[in-house]
Amino acid sequence: MGWTIVGNPPAPVKNCIFLEAPHTSLWDFIIGYLYYRSGGGKLRIMVKKEMFFFPLGLILRAMGAFPVDRKNARHTVLSIIREMESSDKPFHLAMCPEGTRKPIRKWKTGYHVIAREVKIPVFITYVDWGRKRVGIHSEVELTDDARKDTDRIQQIYKELGVKGKHPENFLTE
């Protein structure tokens, strides 16, 4: 498909979060999923519950997706925390900090709550449609300030210069 892989998935850790941006198209998920699977990993992905209709729901579940109710973000975060804490298998969760494919200035901070509560690493990953590159940039160190950390992550994406499939829908400030 003409994509270049930059870097490799990180050394195996039991649980972690991969922040994936930009998220401007459903194709971002597919490219990111194929990248991760190329390294042999099994990725878990949150997908809005409305997408779990037959037969798409079966395909999504087989790919590691699970339905979330976007109207109840707190419940979703708590259920992910419980799942990670009780899982005996690795739980590698991909999250799009924008939370939607529409342009968003203030990215979501649910990833931060999960990572801090479960004490797991967070990695910055990207799907760059401008240069057709996909990869992991780095692990990000989190502080106690979710908003400040998220603003810093947005700045990292800005400095990376990545473009979304629909660039007008990707805002880093």
PDB file of C-alpha atoms in Angstrom:
ATOM      1  CA  MET A   1       0.000   0.000   0.000  1.00  0.00           C
ATOM      2  CA  GLY A   2       3.081   2.252  -0.124  1.00  0.00           C
ATOM      3  CA  TRP A   3       3.407   2.869   3.627  1.00  0.00           C
ATOM      4  CA  THR A   4       6.726   3.020   5.464  1.00  0.00           C
ATOM      5  CA  ILE A   5       7.039   1.619   8.973  1.00  0.00           C
ATOM      6  CA  VAL A   6       9.065   3.834  11.306  1.00  0.00           C
ATOM      7  CA  GLY A   7      10.419   1.991  14.334  1.00  0.00           C
ATOM      8  CA  ASN A   8       9.106  -1.165  15.905  1.00  0.00           C
ATOM      9  CA  PRO A   9       6.454  -1.746  18.523  1.00  0.00           C
ATOM     10  CA  PRO A  10       8.016  -1.416  22.002  1.00  0.00           C
ATOM     11  CA  ALA A  11       9.405  -4.361  23.902  1.00  0.00           C
ATOM     12  CA  PRO A  12       6.542  -6.419  25.286  1.00  0.00           C
ATOM     13  CA  VAL A  13       4.933  -4.931  28.343  1.00  0.00           C
ATOM     14  CA  LYS A  14       1.926  -6.494  29.995  1.00  0.00           C
ATOM     15  CA  ASN A  15      -0.337  -3.468  29.678  1.00  0.00           C
ATOM     16  CA  CYS A  16       0.088  -0.157  27.894  1.00  0.00           C
ATOM     17  CA  ILE A  17      -1.722   2.542  25.972  1.00  0.00           C
ATOM     18  CA  PHE A  18      -0.886   3.575  22.430  1.00  0.00           C
ATOM     19  CA  LEU A  19      -2.132   7.071  21.599  1.00  0.00           C
ATOM     20  CA  GLU A  20      -2.821   7.166  17.874  1.00  0.00           C
ATOM     21  CA  ALA A  21      -3.238  10.396  15.971  1.00  0.00           C
ATOM     22  CA  PRO A  22      -4.301  11.899  13.711  1.00  0.00           C
ATOM     23  CA  HIS A  23      -7.728  10.304  13.742  1.00  0.00           C
ATOM     24  CA  THR A  24      -9.549  11.815  10.776  1.00  0.00           C
ATOM     25  CA  SER A  25     -10.735   8.669   8.981  1.00  0.00           C
ATOM     26  CA  LEU A  26     -11.695   5.066   9.686  1.00  0.00           C
ATOM     27  CA  TRP A  27      -8.636   4.198   7.569  1.00  0.00           C
ATOM     28  CA  ASP A  28      -6.407   5.446  10.426  1.00  0.00           C
ATOM     29  CA  PHE A  29      -7.598   2.481  12.463  1.00  0.00           C
ATOM     30  CA  ILE A  30      -6.924   0.031   9.642  1.00  0.00           C
ATOM     31  CA  ILE A  31      -3.396   1.316   8.930  1.00  0.00           C
ATOM     32  CA  GLY A  32      -2.540   1.428  12.655  1.00  0.00           C
ATOM     33  CA  TYR A  33      -3.998  -2.044  13.187  1.00  0.00           C
ATOM     34  CA  LEU A  34      -1.994  -3.530  10.314  1.00  0.00           C
ATOM     35  CA  TYR A  35       1.170  -1.871  11.619  1.00  0.00           C
ATOM     36  CA  TYR A  36       0.697  -3.284  15.087  1.00  0.00           C
ATOM     37  CA  ARG A  37      -0.252  -6.760  13.827  1.00  0.00           C
ATOM     38  CA  SER A  38       2.880  -6.792  11.636  1.00  0.00           C
ATOM     39  CA  GLY A  39       4.852  -6.943  14.899  1.00  0.00           C
ATOM     40  CA  GLY A  40       2.751  -9.871  16.127  1.00  0.00           C
ATOM     41  CA  GLY A  41       0.780  -7.955  18.753  1.00  0.00           C
ATOM     42  CA  LYS A  42      -2.910  -8.089  19.627  1.00  0.00           C
ATOM     43  CA  LEU A  43      -4.332  -4.627  20.013  1.00  0.00           C
ATOM     44  CA  ARG A  44      -7.510  -3.635  21.872  1.00  0.00           C
ATOM     45  CA  ILE A  45      -9.514  -0.766  20.422  1.00  0.00           C
ATOM     46  CA  MET A  46     -12.483   1.185  21.728  1.00  0.00           C
ATOM     47  CA  VAL A  47     -15.172   1.658  19.092  1.00  0.00           C
ATOM     48  CA  LYS A  48     -18.476   3.444  19.511  1.00  0.00           C
ATOM     49  CA  LYS A  49     -21.202   0.924  20.281  1.00  0.00           C
ATOM     50  CA  GLU A  50     -23.247   2.008  17.273  1.00  0.00           C
ATOM     51  CA  MET A  51     -20.680   0.276  15.008  1.00  0.00           C
ATOM     52  CA  PHE A  52     -21.411  -3.160  16.500  1.00  0.00           C
ATOM     53  CA  PHE A  53     -24.162  -4.235  14.147  1.00  0.00           C
ATOM     54  CA  PHE A  54     -24.123  -7.532  12.237  1.00  0.00           C
ATOM     55  CA  PRO A  55     -21.800  -8.457  10.533  1.00  0.00           C
ATOM     56  CA  LEU A  56     -19.425  -5.544  11.259  1.00  0.00           C
ATOM     57  CA  GLY A  57     -19.605  -6.180  15.016  1.00  0.00           C
ATOM     58  CA  LEU A  58     -18.236  -9.702  14.553  1.00  0.00           C
ATOM     59  CA  ILE A  59     -15.322  -8.400  12.482  1.00  0.00           C
ATOM     60  CA  LEU A  60     -14.552  -5.628  14.963  1.00  0.00           C
ATOM     61  CA  ARG A  61     -14.552  -8.037  17.921  1.00  0.00           C
ATOM     62  CA  ALA A  62     -12.238 -10.431  16.040  1.00  0.00           C
ATOM     63  CA  MET A  63      -9.857  -7.504  15.547  1.00  0.00           C
ATOM     64  CA  GLY A  64      -9.775  -6.703  19.284  1.00  0.00           C
ATOM     65  CA  ALA A  65     -12.396  -3.960  19.353  1.00  0.00           C
ATOM     66  CA  PHE A  66     -14.889  -3.563  22.146  1.00  0.00           C
ATOM     67  CA  PRO A  67     -17.968  -1.318  22.232  1.00  0.00           C
ATOM     68  CA  VAL A  68     -18.075   1.852  24.299  1.00  0.00           C
ATOM     69  CA  ASP A  69     -20.920   4.147  25.190  1.00  0.00           C
ATOM     70  CA  ARG A  70     -19.575   7.610  24.409  1.00  0.00           C
ATOM     71  CA  LYS A  71     -22.339   9.196  26.474  1.00  0.00           C
ATOM     72  CA  ASN A  72     -20.873   7.709  29.664  1.00  0.00           C
ATOM     73  CA  ALA A  73     -17.110   8.378  29.516  1.00  0.00           C
ATOM     74  CA  ARG A  74     -16.555   7.835  33.244  1.00  0.00           C
ATOM     75  CA  HIS A  75     -18.129   4.377  33.134  1.00  0.00           C
ATOM     76  CA  THR A  76     -16.007   3.494  30.087  1.00  0.00           C
ATOM     77  CA  VAL A  77     -12.776   4.557  31.787  1.00  0.00           C
ATOM     78  CA  LEU A  78     -13.629   2.629  34.975  1.00  0.00           C
ATOM     79  CA  SER A  79     -14.521  -0.526  33.041  1.00  0.00           C
ATOM     80  CA  ILE A  80     -11.223  -0.372  31.099  1.00  0.00           C
ATOM     81  CA  ILE A  81      -9.312   0.022  34.371  1.00  0.00           C
ATOM     82  CA  ARG A  82     -11.087  -3.025  35.834  1.00  0.00           C
ATOM     83  CA  GLU A  83     -10.434  -5.044  32.669  1.00  0.00           C
ATOM     84  CA  MET A  84      -6.728  -4.193  32.629  1.00  0.00           C
ATOM     85  CA  GLU A  85      -6.293  -4.947  36.304  1.00  0.00           C
ATOM     86  CA  SER A  86      -8.024  -8.328  36.062  1.00  0.00           C
ATOM     87  CA  SER A  87      -6.609  -9.504  32.720  1.00  0.00           C
ATOM     88  CA  ASP A  88      -4.003 -12.237  32.814  1.00  0.00           C
ATOM     89  CA  LYS A  89      -3.184 -11.545  29.147  1.00  0.00           C
ATOM     90  CA  PRO A  90      -1.437  -8.421  27.841  1.00  0.00           C
ATOM     91  CA  PHE A  91      -3.849  -5.537  27.326  1.00  0.00           C
ATOM     92  CA  HIS A  92      -2.471  -3.135  24.725  1.00  0.00           C
ATOM     93  CA  LEU A  93      -5.054  -0.420  24.242  1.00  0.00           C
ATOM     94  CA  ALA A  94      -5.072   1.937  21.256  1.00  0.00           C
ATOM     95  CA  MET A  95      -6.775   5.257  21.953  1.00  0.00           C
ATOM     96  CA  CYS A  96      -7.306   8.295  19.796  1.00  0.00           C
ATOM     97  CA  PRO A  97      -6.905  11.264  22.136  1.00  0.00           C
ATOM     98  CA  GLU A  98      -9.065  13.418  19.882  1.00  0.00           C
ATOM     99  CA  GLY A  99     -11.993  11.111  20.646  1.00  0.00           C
ATOM    100  CA  THR A 100     -13.618  11.660  17.246  1.00  0.00           C
ATOM    101  CA  ARG A 101     -12.767  12.129  13.578  1.00  0.00           C
ATOM    102  CA  LYS A 102     -14.010  15.727  13.680  1.00  0.00           C
ATOM    103  CA  PRO A 103     -11.660  18.653  14.450  1.00  0.00           C
ATOM    104  CA  ILE A 104     -11.127  18.953  18.216  1.00  0.00           C
ATOM    105  CA  ARG A 105      -8.958  21.596  19.915  1.00  0.00           C
ATOM    106  CA  LYS A 106      -9.001  20.132  23.447  1.00  0.00           C
ATOM    107  CA  TRP A 107      -8.106  16.464  23.302  1.00  0.00           C
ATOM    108  CA  LYS A 108      -9.605  13.967  25.752  1.00  0.00           C
ATOM    109  CA  THR A 109      -7.752  12.919  28.917  1.00  0.00           C
ATOM    110  CA  GLY A 110      -9.292   9.491  29.622  1.00  0.00           C
ATOM    111  CA  TYR A 111      -6.044   7.809  28.578  1.00  0.00           C
ATOM    112  CA  HIS A 112      -4.324   9.724  31.388  1.00  0.00           C
ATOM    113  CA  VAL A 113      -6.759   8.547  34.058  1.00  0.00           C
ATOM    114  CA  ILE A 114      -6.355   4.929  32.924  1.00  0.00           C
ATOM    115  CA  ALA A 115      -2.563   5.053  32.674  1.00  0.00           C
ATOM    116  CA  ARG A 116      -2.090   6.710  36.060  1.00  0.00           C
ATOM    117  CA  GLU A 117      -4.554   4.428  37.834  1.00  0.00           C
ATOM    118  CA  VAL A 118      -3.165   1.181  36.397  1.00  0.00           C
ATOM    119  CA  LYS A 119       0.427   2.513  36.355  1.00  0.00           C
ATOM    120  CA  ILE A 120       1.152   1.650  32.736  1.00  0.00           C
ATOM    121  CA  PRO A 121       3.231   3.317  30.029  1.00  0.00           C
ATOM    122  CA  VAL A 122       1.775   5.503  27.277  1.00  0.00           C
ATOM    123  CA  PHE A 123       3.312   5.570  23.794  1.00  0.00           C
ATOM    124  CA  ILE A 124       2.819   8.213  21.120  1.00  0.00           C
ATOM    125  CA  THR A 125       2.072   6.603  17.758  1.00  0.00           C
ATOM    126  CA  TYR A 126       1.062   8.139  14.476  1.00  0.00           C
ATOM    127  CA  VAL A 127      -0.437   7.481  11.066  1.00  0.00           C
ATOM    128  CA  ASP A 128       1.004  10.183   8.779  1.00  0.00           C
ATOM    129  CA  TRP A 129      -0.952  10.393   5.534  1.00  0.00           C
ATOM    130  CA  GLY A 130       1.245  13.227   4.252  1.00  0.00           C
ATOM    131  CA  ARG A 131       4.364  11.048   4.060  1.00  0.00           C
ATOM    132  CA  LYS A 132       2.605   7.656   4.275  1.00  0.00           C
ATOM    133  CA  ARG A 133       4.487   6.705   7.441  1.00  0.00           C
ATOM    134  CA  VAL A 134       3.231   4.815  10.457  1.00  0.00           C
ATOM    135  CA  GLY A 135       5.109   4.244  13.678  1.00  0.00           C
ATOM    136  CA  ILE A 136       5.839   4.849  17.309  1.00  0.00           C
ATOM    137  CA  HIS A 137       7.446   8.133  18.243  1.00  0.00           C
ATOM    138  CA  SER A 138       8.190   7.646  21.937  1.00  0.00           C
ATOM    139  CA  GLU A 139       6.959   6.804  25.381  1.00  0.00           C
ATOM    140  CA  VAL A 140       5.546   9.825  27.167  1.00  0.00           C
ATOM    141  CA  GLU A 141       6.137  10.494  30.838  1.00  0.00           C
ATOM    142  CA  LEU A 142       2.961  11.514  32.628  1.00  0.00           C
ATOM    143  CA  THR A 143       2.676  13.904  35.543  1.00  0.00           C
ATOM    144  CA  ASP A 144      -0.266  14.519  37.872  1.00  0.00           C
ATOM    145  CA  ASP A 145      -1.663  17.163  35.495  1.00  0.00           C
ATOM    146  CA  ALA A 146      -3.736  15.507  32.760  1.00  0.00           C
ATOM    147  CA  ARG A 147      -4.506  18.732  30.906  1.00  0.00           C
ATOM    148  CA  LYS A 148      -0.885  19.861  30.857  1.00  0.00           C
ATOM    149  CA  ASP A 149       0.307  16.424  29.707  1.00  0.00           C
ATOM    150  CA  THR A 150      -2.301  16.335  26.951  1.00  0.00           C
ATOM    151  CA  ASP A 151      -1.329  19.820  25.768  1.00  0.00           C
ATOM    152  CA  ARG A 152       2.309  18.648  25.682  1.00  0.00           C
ATOM    153  CA  ILE A 153       1.313  15.572  23.650  1.00  0.00           C
ATOM    154  CA  GLN A 154      -0.577  17.778  21.194  1.00  0.00           C
ATOM    155  CA  GLN A 155       2.595  19.846  20.830  1.00  0.00           C
ATOM    156  CA  ILE A 156       4.635  16.700  20.115  1.00  0.00           C
ATOM    157  CA  TYR A 157       2.227  15.774  17.320  1.00  0.00           C
ATOM    158  CA  LYS A 158       2.480  19.311  15.950  1.00  0.00           C
ATOM    159  CA  GLU A 159       6.294  19.080  15.928  1.00  0.00           C
ATOM    160  CA  LEU A 160       6.111  15.691  14.185  1.00  0.00           C
ATOM    161  CA  GLY A 161       4.273  17.434  11.363  1.00  0.00           C
ATOM    162  CA  VAL A 162       1.968  14.492  10.747  1.00  0.00           C
ATOM    163  CA  LYS A 163      -1.034  14.925   8.463  1.00  0.00           C
ATOM    164  CA  GLY A 164      -4.397  13.238   8.681  1.00  0.00           C
ATOM    165  CA  LYS A 165      -6.181  11.672   5.734  1.00  0.00           C
ATOM    166  CA  HIS A 166      -8.462  14.685   6.093  1.00  0.00           C
ATOM    167  CA  PRO A 167      -5.935  17.316   7.317  1.00  0.00           C
ATOM    168  CA  GLU A 168      -8.592  19.929   8.083  1.00  0.00           C
ATOM    169  CA  ASN A 169      -9.899  17.636  10.864  1.00  0.00           C
ATOM    170  CA  PHE A 170      -6.588  17.361  12.749  1.00  0.00           C
ATOM    171  CA  LEU A 171      -5.932  20.182  15.227  1.00  0.00           C
ATOM    172  CA  THR A 172      -2.945  20.269  17.539  1.00  0.00           C
ATOM    173  CA  GLU A 173      -3.766  23.564  19.242  1.00  0.00           C
TER     174      GLU A 173
END
